[in-house]
Amino acid sequence: MKTTPWFSALQKPVRPGVYQRKLTLTHAILYYYWDGQTWWASGRTPDEADMMQGVARSYWQTRFKWRGVINE
């Protein structure tokens, strides 16, 4: 799996999909689903993140930087 460089939490992805986000305090990297407007709850795998659509919290929206995941 390839990834893009990290982007600021304030910059939003252009396309909906699953992205990695780095948690600020623990530096853990989890997967989140971006629907074009909202970050949805995390998962430990891309599939878990995809299933979490519909669970959003405002805290996640602007606090964690993100990067794209390129599946080959």
XYZ file of N, CA and C in Angstrom:
216
model
N 0.843 -1.172 0.000
C 0.000 0.000 0.000
C 0.892 1.240 0.000
N 0.562 2.165 -0.869
C 1.267 3.440 -0.920
C 0.399 4.515 -0.276
N 1.028 5.570 0.175
C 0.297 6.689 0.769
C 0.805 8.003 0.195
N -0.017 9.033 0.315
C 0.385 10.374 -0.096
C 1.130 11.025 1.071
N 1.688 12.210 0.871
C 2.241 12.955 2.007
C 1.116 13.339 2.975
N 1.484 13.729 4.195
C 0.500 14.186 5.179
C 0.001 15.576 4.817
N -1.294 15.816 5.062
C -1.911 17.120 4.847
C -2.401 17.670 6.178
N -2.469 18.969 6.266
C -2.960 19.650 7.460
C -4.393 19.241 7.768
N -4.735 19.236 9.052
C -6.108 18.933 9.464
C -7.108 19.940 8.917
N -6.650 21.147 8.623
C -7.549 22.185 8.113
C -7.828 22.039 6.624
N -6.967 21.337 5.906
C -7.188 21.091 4.482
C -8.064 19.852 4.334
N -9.036 19.909 3.462
C -9.969 18.804 3.277
C -9.637 18.017 2.009
N -9.830 16.689 2.023
C -9.626 15.889 0.811
C -10.576 16.318 -0.300
N -10.160 16.131 -1.529
C -10.971 16.481 -2.690
C -12.018 15.405 -2.973
N -11.679 14.146 -2.720
C -12.572 13.038 -3.063
C -13.023 12.270 -1.822
N -14.260 11.776 -1.830
C -14.711 10.888 -0.754
C -13.888 9.599 -0.758
N -13.757 8.992 0.402
C -13.054 7.722 0.507
C -12.437 7.525 1.869
N -11.663 6.465 2.002
C -10.995 6.143 3.260
C -9.590 6.741 3.243
N -9.243 7.387 4.340
C -7.942 8.035 4.503
C -7.332 7.640 5.839
N -6.010 7.756 5.943
C -5.356 7.587 7.228
C -5.309 8.946 7.927
N -5.490 8.917 9.255
C -5.348 10.129 10.063
C -4.456 9.798 11.253
N -3.602 10.761 11.615
C -2.684 10.564 12.728
C -3.213 11.297 13.946
N -3.493 10.560 15.016
C -4.001 11.154 16.241
C -2.925 12.011 16.893
N -3.303 13.159 17.389
C -2.371 14.152 17.886
C -1.569 13.683 19.101
N -2.224 13.167 20.106
C -1.527 12.825 21.354
C -0.781 11.504 21.291
N -1.380 10.486 20.723
C -0.758 9.161 20.718
C 0.048 8.880 19.455
N -0.165 9.649 18.419
C 0.470 9.462 17.114
C 0.043 8.150 16.451
N -1.021 7.531 16.973
C -1.566 6.335 16.327
C -2.135 6.728 14.969
N -2.035 5.837 14.016
C -2.585 6.067 12.682
C -3.786 5.153 12.505
N -4.954 5.761 12.268
C -6.192 5.021 12.057
C -6.796 5.417 10.723
N -7.750 4.649 10.267
C -8.443 4.919 9.016
C -9.775 5.601 9.311
N -10.094 6.623 8.523
C -11.356 7.357 8.643
C -11.986 7.461 7.269
N -13.311 7.522 7.225
C -14.012 7.714 5.959
C -14.382 9.197 5.824
N -14.071 9.788 4.679
C -14.414 11.173 4.344
C -15.483 11.123 3.263
N -16.657 11.750 3.518
C -17.751 11.695 2.543
C -17.826 12.927 1.645
N -16.858 13.808 1.764
C -16.852 15.046 0.992
C -17.176 16.254 1.851
N -17.718 15.997 3.059
C -18.040 17.072 3.995
C -17.687 16.737 5.441
N -17.728 15.452 5.788
C -17.572 15.037 7.178
C -16.626 13.852 7.301
N -15.786 13.881 8.354
C -14.995 12.716 8.713
C -15.862 11.828 9.597
N -15.905 10.529 9.285
C -16.675 9.567 10.072
C -15.726 8.766 10.942
N -16.251 8.101 11.952
C -15.462 7.420 12.979
C -14.402 6.482 12.397
N -13.420 6.191 13.213
C -12.238 5.469 12.753
C -12.382 3.958 12.822
N -11.437 3.310 12.160
C -11.288 1.866 12.214
C -9.817 1.519 12.104
N -9.472 0.310 12.464
C -8.070 -0.122 12.379
C -7.693 -0.568 10.973
N -8.701 -0.775 10.125
C -8.472 -1.162 8.733
C -9.341 -0.278 7.841
N -9.040 -0.200 6.557
C -9.905 0.557 5.654
C -11.345 0.041 5.650
N -11.532 -1.275 5.727
C -12.889 -1.839 5.733
C -13.665 -1.417 6.978
N -13.012 -1.420 8.151
C -13.677 -0.975 9.377
C -14.090 0.493 9.262
N -13.224 1.330 8.716
C -13.544 2.748 8.556
C -14.723 2.932 7.616
N -14.753 2.157 6.545
C -15.853 2.246 5.586
C -17.183 1.882 6.243
N -17.172 0.939 7.171
C -18.394 0.523 7.857
C -18.856 1.544 8.900
N -17.990 2.481 9.294
C -18.325 3.442 10.345
C -19.016 4.701 9.813
N -19.360 4.723 8.549
C -20.089 5.868 8.013
C -21.366 6.054 8.827
N -21.642 7.273 9.203
C -22.822 7.560 9.999
C -22.498 7.860 11.452
N -21.243 7.641 11.857
C -20.822 7.932 13.228
C -19.795 9.053 13.165
N -20.207 10.269 13.489
C -19.307 11.420 13.407
C -19.262 12.153 14.741
N -18.128 12.742 15.027
C -17.977 13.590 16.203
C -17.243 14.842 15.759
N -17.668 15.991 16.238
C -17.072 17.252 15.790
C -15.590 17.347 16.140
N -15.159 16.689 17.217
C -13.747 16.741 17.623
C -12.823 16.239 16.516
N -13.255 15.228 15.776
C -12.418 14.632 14.738
C -12.282 15.499 13.498
N -13.137 16.474 13.327
C -13.225 17.185 12.055
C -11.981 18.009 11.734
N -11.381 18.657 12.715
C -10.288 19.587 12.406
C -9.024 19.348 13.212
N -8.889 18.233 13.887
C -7.755 18.059 14.777
C -6.632 17.151 14.262
N -6.911 16.261 13.334
C -5.909 15.279 12.941
C -5.502 15.449 11.486
N -4.174 15.463 11.258
C -3.745 15.523 9.864
C -4.087 14.206 9.182
N -4.065 14.197 7.863
C -4.509 13.037 7.100
C -3.626 12.820 5.887
N -3.709 11.618 5.341
C -3.022 11.310 4.074
C -3.845 10.295 3.314
N -3.699 10.340 2.008
C -4.423 9.428 1.145
C -3.773 8.055 1.113
N -4.579 7.058 0.843
C -4.127 5.668 0.729
C -4.326 5.244 -0.708
N -3.262 4.743 -1.316
C -3.311 4.335 -2.712
C -3.233 2.815 -2.760
N -4.330 2.179 -3.134
C -4.342 0.712 -3.252
C -3.912 0.326 -4.649
N -3.017 -0.609 -4.720
C -2.535 -1.077 -6.025
C -2.850 -2.537 -6.204
